[in-house]
Amino acid sequence: LDYEFTLVFELDLKHNATATKDRTGLFMDKPEFIISEETGKIIRDWCNSGTDLSEAKERIQACESIEELKTVYNQYELWYEQLEQDFKDRKQAIVENQFSNPTKIVENGIANG
């Protein structure tokens, strides 16, 4: 059932919420919290913000790491067919940049020691 949703929260017995699926990028990998009216406003603002394909492409190009790219991917998963090549190209550019700059490799945890 989660497949159909853009945002899914799991609640514990103390009413703490954790995002288990988040295509918005607003709540994923954030500490648990109690859902409030402010949470609803954040979601409403995201829904009303809208976006277009050119904005999505700009966000992809602005990614500096694979983790950033994954976050953007999750936000535009519904547009994957239109953005597939953009994601692949940016991923390749990030990887090539990391391997051409040994300092970045160590900073990003790709190599150690």
PDB file of C-alpha atoms in Angstrom:
ATOM      1  CA  LEU A   1       0.000   0.000   0.000  1.00  0.00           C
ATOM      2  CA  ASP A   2       2.872   2.431   0.758  1.00  0.00           C
ATOM      3  CA  TYR A   3       3.808   2.343  -2.929  1.00  0.00           C
ATOM      4  CA  GLU A   4       0.869   4.614  -3.801  1.00  0.00           C
ATOM      5  CA  PHE A   5       1.733   7.352  -1.295  1.00  0.00           C
ATOM      6  CA  THR A   6       4.120  10.272  -1.527  1.00  0.00           C
ATOM      7  CA  LEU A   7       4.644  10.492   2.238  1.00  0.00           C
ATOM      8  CA  VAL A   8       4.262   7.787   4.895  1.00  0.00           C
ATOM      9  CA  PHE A   9       4.861   8.223   8.624  1.00  0.00           C
ATOM     10  CA  GLU A  10       5.259   5.431  11.131  1.00  0.00           C
ATOM     11  CA  LEU A  11       4.007   6.322  14.626  1.00  0.00           C
ATOM     12  CA  ASP A  12       5.192   4.712  17.842  1.00  0.00           C
ATOM     13  CA  LEU A  13       3.189   4.324  21.059  1.00  0.00           C
ATOM     14  CA  LYS A  14       4.339   7.772  22.248  1.00  0.00           C
ATOM     15  CA  HIS A  15       3.035   9.403  19.033  1.00  0.00           C
ATOM     16  CA  ASN A  16       6.530  10.009  17.648  1.00  0.00           C
ATOM     17  CA  ALA A  17       6.572  10.018  13.860  1.00  0.00           C
ATOM     18  CA  THR A  18       9.316   8.764  11.565  1.00  0.00           C
ATOM     19  CA  ALA A  19       9.099   9.028   7.781  1.00  0.00           C
ATOM     20  CA  THR A  20       9.304   5.575   6.212  1.00  0.00           C
ATOM     21  CA  LYS A  21       8.675   6.930   2.713  1.00  0.00           C
ATOM     22  CA  ASP A  22       9.183  10.522   1.655  1.00  0.00           C
ATOM     23  CA  ARG A  23       9.178  11.682  -1.941  1.00  0.00           C
ATOM     24  CA  THR A  24       9.063  15.273  -0.719  1.00  0.00           C
ATOM     25  CA  GLY A  25      12.485  15.125   0.940  1.00  0.00           C
ATOM     26  CA  LEU A  26      11.093  17.103   3.879  1.00  0.00           C
ATOM     27  CA  PHE A  27      11.137  14.420   6.573  1.00  0.00           C
ATOM     28  CA  MET A  28      13.349  11.531   5.448  1.00  0.00           C
ATOM     29  CA  ASP A  29      16.425  10.874   7.600  1.00  0.00           C
ATOM     30  CA  LYS A  30      15.186  13.382  10.207  1.00  0.00           C
ATOM     31  CA  PRO A  31      14.869  12.589  13.915  1.00  0.00           C
ATOM     32  CA  GLU A  32      11.510  11.374  15.161  1.00  0.00           C
ATOM     33  CA  PHE A  33       9.010  14.087  16.066  1.00  0.00           C
ATOM     34  CA  ILE A  34       5.404  14.588  17.106  1.00  0.00           C
ATOM     35  CA  ILE A  35       3.126  15.573  14.228  1.00  0.00           C
ATOM     36  CA  SER A  36       1.600  18.986  14.786  1.00  0.00           C
ATOM     37  CA  GLU A  37      -0.277  21.697  12.949  1.00  0.00           C
ATOM     38  CA  GLU A  38       3.123  22.978  11.777  1.00  0.00           C
ATOM     39  CA  THR A  39       3.781  19.596  10.126  1.00  0.00           C
ATOM     40  CA  GLY A  40       0.549  20.012   8.181  1.00  0.00           C
ATOM     41  CA  LYS A  41       1.572  23.511   7.101  1.00  0.00           C
ATOM     42  CA  ILE A  42       4.942  22.222   5.859  1.00  0.00           C
ATOM     43  CA  ILE A  43       3.208  19.515   3.806  1.00  0.00           C
ATOM     44  CA  ARG A  44       0.601  21.984   2.495  1.00  0.00           C
ATOM     45  CA  ASP A  45       3.311  24.436   1.438  1.00  0.00           C
ATOM     46  CA  TRP A  46       5.146  21.651  -0.383  1.00  0.00           C
ATOM     47  CA  CYS A  47       1.926  20.630  -2.170  1.00  0.00           C
ATOM     48  CA  ASN A  48       1.252  24.225  -3.200  1.00  0.00           C
ATOM     49  CA  SER A  49       4.821  24.950  -4.278  1.00  0.00           C
ATOM     50  CA  GLY A  50       4.508  23.154  -7.585  1.00  0.00           C
ATOM     51  CA  THR A  51       7.439  22.544  -9.860  1.00  0.00           C
ATOM     52  CA  ASP A  52       8.203  22.068 -13.496  1.00  0.00           C
ATOM     53  CA  LEU A  53      10.595  19.931 -15.472  1.00  0.00           C
ATOM     54  CA  SER A  54      13.187  22.679 -15.925  1.00  0.00           C
ATOM     55  CA  GLU A  55      13.279  23.299 -12.160  1.00  0.00           C
ATOM     56  CA  ALA A  56      13.787  19.575 -11.576  1.00  0.00           C
ATOM     57  CA  LYS A  57      16.676  19.539 -14.055  1.00  0.00           C
ATOM     58  CA  GLU A  58      18.275  22.541 -12.317  1.00  0.00           C
ATOM     59  CA  ARG A  59      18.043  20.783  -8.957  1.00  0.00           C
ATOM     60  CA  ILE A  60      19.677  17.672 -10.423  1.00  0.00           C
ATOM     61  CA  GLN A  61      22.558  19.727 -11.836  1.00  0.00           C
ATOM     62  CA  ALA A  62      23.058  21.474  -8.480  1.00  0.00           C
ATOM     63  CA  CYS A  63      23.714  18.173  -6.656  1.00  0.00           C
ATOM     64  CA  GLU A  64      27.274  17.873  -5.364  1.00  0.00           C
ATOM     65  CA  SER A  65      27.062  14.343  -3.947  1.00  0.00           C
ATOM     66  CA  ILE A  66      25.385  11.029  -4.603  1.00  0.00           C
ATOM     67  CA  GLU A  67      23.357  11.456  -1.392  1.00  0.00           C
ATOM     68  CA  GLU A  68      21.991  14.806  -2.612  1.00  0.00           C
ATOM     69  CA  LEU A  69      21.175  13.211  -5.947  1.00  0.00           C
ATOM     70  CA  LYS A  70      19.278  10.388  -4.198  1.00  0.00           C
ATOM     71  CA  THR A  71      17.223  12.923  -2.265  1.00  0.00           C
ATOM     72  CA  VAL A  72      16.320  14.773  -5.453  1.00  0.00           C
ATOM     73  CA  TYR A  73      15.553  11.464  -7.176  1.00  0.00           C
ATOM     74  CA  ASN A  74      13.100  10.582  -4.419  1.00  0.00           C
ATOM     75  CA  GLN A  75      11.378  13.929  -4.862  1.00  0.00           C
ATOM     76  CA  TYR A  76      10.918  13.453  -8.632  1.00  0.00           C
ATOM     77  CA  GLU A  77      10.437   9.699  -8.795  1.00  0.00           C
ATOM     78  CA  LEU A  78       7.150  10.155 -10.670  1.00  0.00           C
ATOM     79  CA  TRP A  79       9.028  11.977 -13.440  1.00  0.00           C
ATOM     80  CA  TYR A  80      11.787   9.396 -13.708  1.00  0.00           C
ATOM     81  CA  GLU A  81      11.202   8.664 -17.389  1.00  0.00           C
ATOM     82  CA  GLN A  82      11.636  12.330 -18.334  1.00  0.00           C
ATOM     83  CA  LEU A  83      14.614  12.818 -15.997  1.00  0.00           C
ATOM     84  CA  GLU A  84      16.375   9.446 -16.301  1.00  0.00           C
ATOM     85  CA  GLN A  85      19.217  10.691 -18.498  1.00  0.00           C
ATOM     86  CA  ASP A  86      19.702  13.807 -16.346  1.00  0.00           C
ATOM     87  CA  PHE A  87      20.104  11.649 -13.231  1.00  0.00           C
ATOM     88  CA  LYS A  88      22.525   9.275 -14.963  1.00  0.00           C
ATOM     89  CA  ASP A  89      24.618  12.104 -16.398  1.00  0.00           C
ATOM     90  CA  ARG A  90      24.831  13.939 -13.069  1.00  0.00           C
ATOM     91  CA  LYS A  91      25.724  10.750 -11.201  1.00  0.00           C
ATOM     92  CA  GLN A  92      28.531  10.058 -13.666  1.00  0.00           C
ATOM     93  CA  ALA A  93      29.817  13.640 -13.344  1.00  0.00           C
ATOM     94  CA  ILE A  94      29.800  13.434  -9.538  1.00  0.00           C
ATOM     95  CA  VAL A  95      31.678  10.123  -9.542  1.00  0.00           C
ATOM     96  CA  GLU A  96      34.225  11.369 -12.079  1.00  0.00           C
ATOM     97  CA  ASN A  97      34.761  14.547 -10.039  1.00  0.00           C
ATOM     98  CA  GLN A  98      35.282  12.550  -6.840  1.00  0.00           C
ATOM     99  CA  PHE A  99      37.835  10.243  -8.443  1.00  0.00           C
ATOM    100  CA  SER A 100      39.691  13.117 -10.081  1.00  0.00           C
ATOM    101  CA  ASN A 101      39.978  14.859  -6.717  1.00  0.00           C
ATOM    102  CA  PRO A 102      41.456  12.484  -4.069  1.00  0.00           C
ATOM    103  CA  THR A 103      40.643  14.912  -1.246  1.00  0.00           C
ATOM    104  CA  LYS A 104      36.945  14.693  -2.055  1.00  0.00           C
ATOM    105  CA  ILE A 105      37.139  10.907  -2.155  1.00  0.00           C
ATOM    106  CA  VAL A 106      38.395  10.792   1.415  1.00  0.00           C
ATOM    107  CA  GLU A 107      35.961  13.498   2.591  1.00  0.00           C
ATOM    108  CA  ASN A 108      32.991  11.625   1.118  1.00  0.00           C
ATOM    109  CA  GLY A 109      34.047   8.362   2.711  1.00  0.00           C
ATOM    110  CA  ILE A 110      34.619   6.590  -0.595  1.00  0.00           C
ATOM    111  CA  ALA A 111      38.155   5.733   0.376  1.00  0.00           C
ATOM    112  CA  ASN A 112      39.655   5.402   3.803  1.00  0.00           C
ATOM    113  CA  GLY A 113      43.035   5.190   5.351  1.00  0.00           C
TER     114      GLY A 113
END
